[in-house]
Short mmCIF file of C-alpha atoms in Angstrom, two decimals:
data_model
loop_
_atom_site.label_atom_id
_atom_site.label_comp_id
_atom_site.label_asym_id
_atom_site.label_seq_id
_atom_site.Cartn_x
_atom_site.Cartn_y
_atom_site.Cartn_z
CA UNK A 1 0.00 0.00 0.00
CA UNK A 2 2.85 2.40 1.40
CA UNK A 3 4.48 1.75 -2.46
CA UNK A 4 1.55 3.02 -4.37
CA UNK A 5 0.64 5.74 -2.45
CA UNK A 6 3.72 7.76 -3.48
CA UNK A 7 3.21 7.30 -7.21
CA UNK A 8 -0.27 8.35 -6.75
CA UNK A 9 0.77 11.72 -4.69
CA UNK A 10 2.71 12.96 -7.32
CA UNK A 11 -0.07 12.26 -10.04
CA UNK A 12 -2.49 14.51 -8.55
CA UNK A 13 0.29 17.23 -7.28
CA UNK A 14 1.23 16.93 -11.58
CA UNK A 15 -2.35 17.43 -12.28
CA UNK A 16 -2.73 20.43 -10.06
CA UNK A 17 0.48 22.43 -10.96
CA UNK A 18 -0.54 21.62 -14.70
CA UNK A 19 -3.32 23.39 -13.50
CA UNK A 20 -2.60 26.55 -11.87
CA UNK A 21 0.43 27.35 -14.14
CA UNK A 22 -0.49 29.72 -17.22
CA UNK A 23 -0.39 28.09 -20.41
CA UNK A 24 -1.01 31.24 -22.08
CA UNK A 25 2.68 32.27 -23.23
CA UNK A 26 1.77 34.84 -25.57
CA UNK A 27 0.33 38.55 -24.31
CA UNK A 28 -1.72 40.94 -26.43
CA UNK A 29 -1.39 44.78 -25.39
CA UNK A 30 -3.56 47.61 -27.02
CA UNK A 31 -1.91 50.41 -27.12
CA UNK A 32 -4.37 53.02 -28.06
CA UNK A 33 -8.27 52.80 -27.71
CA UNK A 34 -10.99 53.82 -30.59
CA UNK A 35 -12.65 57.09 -30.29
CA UNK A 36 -15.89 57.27 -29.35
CA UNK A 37 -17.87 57.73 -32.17
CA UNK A 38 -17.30 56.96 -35.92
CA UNK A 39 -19.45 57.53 -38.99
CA UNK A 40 -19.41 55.00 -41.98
CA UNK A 41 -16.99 55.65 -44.39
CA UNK A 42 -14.25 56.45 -41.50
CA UNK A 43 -10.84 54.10 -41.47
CA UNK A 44 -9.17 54.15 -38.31
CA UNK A 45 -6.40 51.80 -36.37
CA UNK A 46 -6.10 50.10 -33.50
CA UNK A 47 -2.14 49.08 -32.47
CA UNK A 48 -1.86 45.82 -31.01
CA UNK A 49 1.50 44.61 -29.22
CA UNK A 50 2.56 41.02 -29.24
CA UNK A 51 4.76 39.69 -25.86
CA UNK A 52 6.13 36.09 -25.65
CA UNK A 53 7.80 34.01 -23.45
CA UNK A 54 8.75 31.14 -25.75
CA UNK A 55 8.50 30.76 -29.10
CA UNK A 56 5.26 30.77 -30.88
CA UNK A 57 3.59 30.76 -34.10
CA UNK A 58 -0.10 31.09 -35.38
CA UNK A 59 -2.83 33.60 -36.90
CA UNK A 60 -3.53 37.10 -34.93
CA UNK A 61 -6.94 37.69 -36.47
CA UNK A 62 -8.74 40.89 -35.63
CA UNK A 63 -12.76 41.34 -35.65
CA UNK A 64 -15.60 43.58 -34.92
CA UNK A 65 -18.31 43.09 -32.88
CA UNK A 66 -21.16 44.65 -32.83
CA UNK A 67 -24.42 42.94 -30.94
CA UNK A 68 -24.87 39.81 -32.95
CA UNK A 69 -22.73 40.80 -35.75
CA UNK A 70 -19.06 39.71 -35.40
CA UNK A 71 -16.75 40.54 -38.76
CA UNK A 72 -13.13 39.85 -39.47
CA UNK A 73 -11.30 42.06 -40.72
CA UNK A 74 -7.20 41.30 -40.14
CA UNK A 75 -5.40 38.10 -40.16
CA UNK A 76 -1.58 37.82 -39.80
CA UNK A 77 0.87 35.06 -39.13
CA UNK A 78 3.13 35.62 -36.25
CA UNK A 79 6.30 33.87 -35.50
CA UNK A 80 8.38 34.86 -32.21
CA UNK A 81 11.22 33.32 -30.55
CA UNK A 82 11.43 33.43 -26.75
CA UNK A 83 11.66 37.10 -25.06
CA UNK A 84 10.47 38.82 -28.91
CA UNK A 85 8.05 41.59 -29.35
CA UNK A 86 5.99 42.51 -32.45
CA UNK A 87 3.87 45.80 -33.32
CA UNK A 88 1.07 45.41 -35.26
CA UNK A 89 -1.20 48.43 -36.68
CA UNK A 90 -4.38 46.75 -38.30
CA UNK A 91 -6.53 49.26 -39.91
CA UNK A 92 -10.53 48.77 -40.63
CA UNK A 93 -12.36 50.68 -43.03
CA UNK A 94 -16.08 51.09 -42.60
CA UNK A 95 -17.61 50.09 -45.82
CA UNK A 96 -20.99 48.30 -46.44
CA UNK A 97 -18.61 45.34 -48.33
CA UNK A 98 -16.25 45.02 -45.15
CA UNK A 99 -18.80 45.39 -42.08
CA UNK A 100 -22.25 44.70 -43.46
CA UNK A 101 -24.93 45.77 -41.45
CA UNK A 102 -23.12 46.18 -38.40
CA UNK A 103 -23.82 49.69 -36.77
CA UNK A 104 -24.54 50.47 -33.06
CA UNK A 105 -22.57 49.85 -29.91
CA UNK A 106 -19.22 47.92 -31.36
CA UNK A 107 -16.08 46.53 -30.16
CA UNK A 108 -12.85 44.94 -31.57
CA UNK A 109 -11.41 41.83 -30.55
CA UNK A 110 -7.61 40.50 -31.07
CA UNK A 111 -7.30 36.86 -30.34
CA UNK A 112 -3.88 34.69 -30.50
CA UNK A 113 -3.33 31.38 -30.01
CA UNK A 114 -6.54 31.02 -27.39
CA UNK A 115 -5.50 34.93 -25.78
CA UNK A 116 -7.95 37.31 -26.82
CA UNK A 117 -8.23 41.40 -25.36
CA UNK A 118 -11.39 43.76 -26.41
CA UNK A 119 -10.86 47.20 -27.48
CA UNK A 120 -13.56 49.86 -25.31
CA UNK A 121 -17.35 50.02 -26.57
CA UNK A 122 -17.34 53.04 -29.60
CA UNK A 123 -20.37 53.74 -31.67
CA UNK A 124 -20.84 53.33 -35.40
CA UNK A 125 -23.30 55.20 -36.27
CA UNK A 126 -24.79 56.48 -40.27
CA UNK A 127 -26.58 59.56 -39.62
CA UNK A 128 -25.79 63.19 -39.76
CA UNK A 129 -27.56 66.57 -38.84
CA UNK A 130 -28.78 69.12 -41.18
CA UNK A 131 -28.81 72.96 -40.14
CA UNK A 132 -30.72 75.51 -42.38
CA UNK A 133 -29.22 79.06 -42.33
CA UNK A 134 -31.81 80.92 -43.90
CA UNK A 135 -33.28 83.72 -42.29
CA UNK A 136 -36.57 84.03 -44.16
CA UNK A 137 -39.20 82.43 -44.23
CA UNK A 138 -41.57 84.61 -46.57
CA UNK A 139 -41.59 84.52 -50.09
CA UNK A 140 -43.08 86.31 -53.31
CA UNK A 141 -44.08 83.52 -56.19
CA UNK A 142 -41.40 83.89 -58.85
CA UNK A 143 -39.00 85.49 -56.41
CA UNK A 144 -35.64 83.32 -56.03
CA UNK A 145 -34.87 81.89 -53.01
CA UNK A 146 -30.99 80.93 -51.46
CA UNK A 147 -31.10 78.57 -49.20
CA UNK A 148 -28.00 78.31 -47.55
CA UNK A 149 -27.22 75.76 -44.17
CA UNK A 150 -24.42 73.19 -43.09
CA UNK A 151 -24.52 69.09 -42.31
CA UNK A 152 -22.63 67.47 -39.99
CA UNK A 153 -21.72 64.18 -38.92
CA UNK A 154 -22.15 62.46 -35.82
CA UNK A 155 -18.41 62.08 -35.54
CA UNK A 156 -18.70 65.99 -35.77
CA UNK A 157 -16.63 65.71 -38.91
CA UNK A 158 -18.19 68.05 -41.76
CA UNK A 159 -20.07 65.98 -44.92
CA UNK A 160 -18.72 65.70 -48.14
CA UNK A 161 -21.82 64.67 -50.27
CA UNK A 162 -24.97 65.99 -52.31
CA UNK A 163 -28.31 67.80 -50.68
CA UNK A 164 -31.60 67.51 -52.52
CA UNK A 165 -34.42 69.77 -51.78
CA UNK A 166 -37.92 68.56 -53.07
CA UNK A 167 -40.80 70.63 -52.36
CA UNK A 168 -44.33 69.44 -50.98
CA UNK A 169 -43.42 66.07 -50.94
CA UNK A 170 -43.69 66.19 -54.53
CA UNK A 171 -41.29 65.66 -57.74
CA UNK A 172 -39.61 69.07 -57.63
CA UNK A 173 -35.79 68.16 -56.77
CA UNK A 174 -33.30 70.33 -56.80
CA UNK A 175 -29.90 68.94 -55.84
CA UNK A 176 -25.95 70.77 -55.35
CA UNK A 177 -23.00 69.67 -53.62
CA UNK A 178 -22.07 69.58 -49.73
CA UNK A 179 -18.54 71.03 -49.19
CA UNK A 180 -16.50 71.28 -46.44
CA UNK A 181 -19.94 70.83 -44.42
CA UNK A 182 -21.78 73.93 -46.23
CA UNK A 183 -24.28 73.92 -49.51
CA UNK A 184 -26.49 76.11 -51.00
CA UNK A 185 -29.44 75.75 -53.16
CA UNK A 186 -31.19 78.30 -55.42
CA UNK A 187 -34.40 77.98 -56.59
CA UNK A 188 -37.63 79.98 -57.13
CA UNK A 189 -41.37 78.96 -57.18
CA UNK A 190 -43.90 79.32 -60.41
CA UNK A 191 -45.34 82.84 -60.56
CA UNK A 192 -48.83 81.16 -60.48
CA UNK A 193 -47.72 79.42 -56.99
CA UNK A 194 -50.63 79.13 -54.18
CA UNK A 195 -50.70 81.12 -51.64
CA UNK A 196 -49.88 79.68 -48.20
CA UNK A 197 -47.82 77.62 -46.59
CA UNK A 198 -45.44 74.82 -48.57
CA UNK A 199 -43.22 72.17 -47.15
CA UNK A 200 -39.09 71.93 -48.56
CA UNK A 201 -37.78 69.19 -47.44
CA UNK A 202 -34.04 68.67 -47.86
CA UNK A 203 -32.22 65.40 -47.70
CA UNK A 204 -28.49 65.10 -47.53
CA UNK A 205 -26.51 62.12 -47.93
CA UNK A 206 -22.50 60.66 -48.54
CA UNK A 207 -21.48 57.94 -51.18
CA UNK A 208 -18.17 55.62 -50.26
CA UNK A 209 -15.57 54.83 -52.36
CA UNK A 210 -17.91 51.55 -54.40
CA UNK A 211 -20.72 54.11 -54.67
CA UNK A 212 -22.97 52.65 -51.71
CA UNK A 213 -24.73 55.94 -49.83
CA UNK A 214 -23.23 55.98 -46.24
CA UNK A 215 -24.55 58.70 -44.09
CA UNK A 216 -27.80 60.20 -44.82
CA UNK A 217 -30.09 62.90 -43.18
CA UNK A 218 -33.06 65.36 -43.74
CA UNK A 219 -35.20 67.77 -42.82
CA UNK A 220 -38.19 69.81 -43.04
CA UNK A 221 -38.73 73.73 -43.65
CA UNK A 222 -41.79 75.51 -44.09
CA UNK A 223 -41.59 78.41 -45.69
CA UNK A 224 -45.08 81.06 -46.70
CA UNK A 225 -45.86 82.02 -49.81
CA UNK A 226 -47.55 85.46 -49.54
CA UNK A 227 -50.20 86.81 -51.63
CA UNK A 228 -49.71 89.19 -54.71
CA UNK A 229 -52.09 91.22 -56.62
CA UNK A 230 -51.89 89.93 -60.35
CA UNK A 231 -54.55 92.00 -61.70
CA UNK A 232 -56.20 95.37 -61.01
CA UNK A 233 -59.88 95.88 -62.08
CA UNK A 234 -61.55 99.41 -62.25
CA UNK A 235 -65.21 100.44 -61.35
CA UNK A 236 -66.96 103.51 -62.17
CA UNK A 237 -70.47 104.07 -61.32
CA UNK A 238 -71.24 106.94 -63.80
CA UNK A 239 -70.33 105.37 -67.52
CA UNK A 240 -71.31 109.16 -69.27
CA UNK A 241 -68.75 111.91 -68.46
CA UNK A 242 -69.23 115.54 -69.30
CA UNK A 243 -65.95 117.13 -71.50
CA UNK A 244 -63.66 119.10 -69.25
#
């Protein structure tokens, strides 16, 4: 009995220290954190470093997460030797062809050889904001009309794209450009317009580099179209005048 017992000691003191020693010999650091917010369209980086304490070799892959929605997006083959670092600086560009449908509340995830890290939460989001400059709101019919305003992204960054201004909800579209955040659009109603109030509704919106629209926004502005006298009609009551 006394020449078993040993044997068996040392079997479950193996078991144990295999166990509660780390396994995990490589060590993924991120060394800078994703902003907050990013629109689609936007490319940014996230540095990874690679520590080891013996030699290893396999794929880093890199993915984002966002809800359901997880999408690679980098895959390298690393080889270290014992005591060797490597710097990595995986980019991601948000594109409908890369990402798919994932927008929301996101993170990234590095994973190597079992180790995995996850960046901070960020937002992706598709929307921006559309600010109308113009003062007035009253209008003449045939008189021409500037509207002038700015659109901005929710990453705060100014839009590059096209606004189109339709007016009550019908086919009259008007479209210009969107630079450096700031458009304006000139147009004038039909002399025989209706008097009252009408509806321009302008919609913004960004393309990406395959053509896909990205960002996209709109809104509404009433304007009044006052009333003009197109004719003047002239009574008399007496229809015989005297000479003089």
């Amino acid at each position: 009995m006394k020449q078993n017992f040993l044997p068996l000691t040392c079997m479950i003191l193996l078991t144990f220290l295999i166990f509660i020693i780390p396994l995990v010999s490589a060590e993924l650091l991120i060394q800078a954190q994703p902003e907050g917010v990013y629109n689609l369209g936007d490319q940014f980086s996230i540095p990874i470093k690679i520590t080891t304490t013996k030699s290893i070799n396999g794929f880093l892959s890199m993915s984002l997460i966002c809800s359901e929605v997880q999408k690679e997006f980098y895959r390298e083959y690393i080889i270290l030797k014992p005591g060797e670092e490597k710097q990595v600086n995986p980019s991601i560009l948000l594109v409908t062809s890369l990402i798919g449908s994932a927008k929301g509340t996101c993170k990234i995830k590095a994973e190597l050889l079992g180790e995995q890290v996850l960046t901070n939460d960020f937002s992706i989001s598709n929307s921006l904001t559309i600010e109308v400059n113009t003062g007035e709101t009253e209008f003449k019919p045939g008189q021409k009309i500037l509207i002038e305003g700015g659109a901005t992204k929710e990453n705060k960054k100014s839009v590059e794209g096209v606004v189109e201004l339709t007016i009550d909800n019908q086919g009259n579209l008007i479209s210009d450009t969107i630079h450096n955040g700031q458009f304006e659009v000139n147009f004038s109603f039909p002399k025989d317009t209706p008097a009252g109030e009408h509806l321009l509704r302008l919609n913004a919106y960004e393309r990406d580099t395959e053509g896909g629209i990205t960002n996209s926004g709109s809104i509404d502005y009433p304007i009044i179209i006052i009333q003009v006298p197109t004719s003047l009609e002239l009574l008399f009551e007496n229809t015989e005048v005297e000479p003089g």
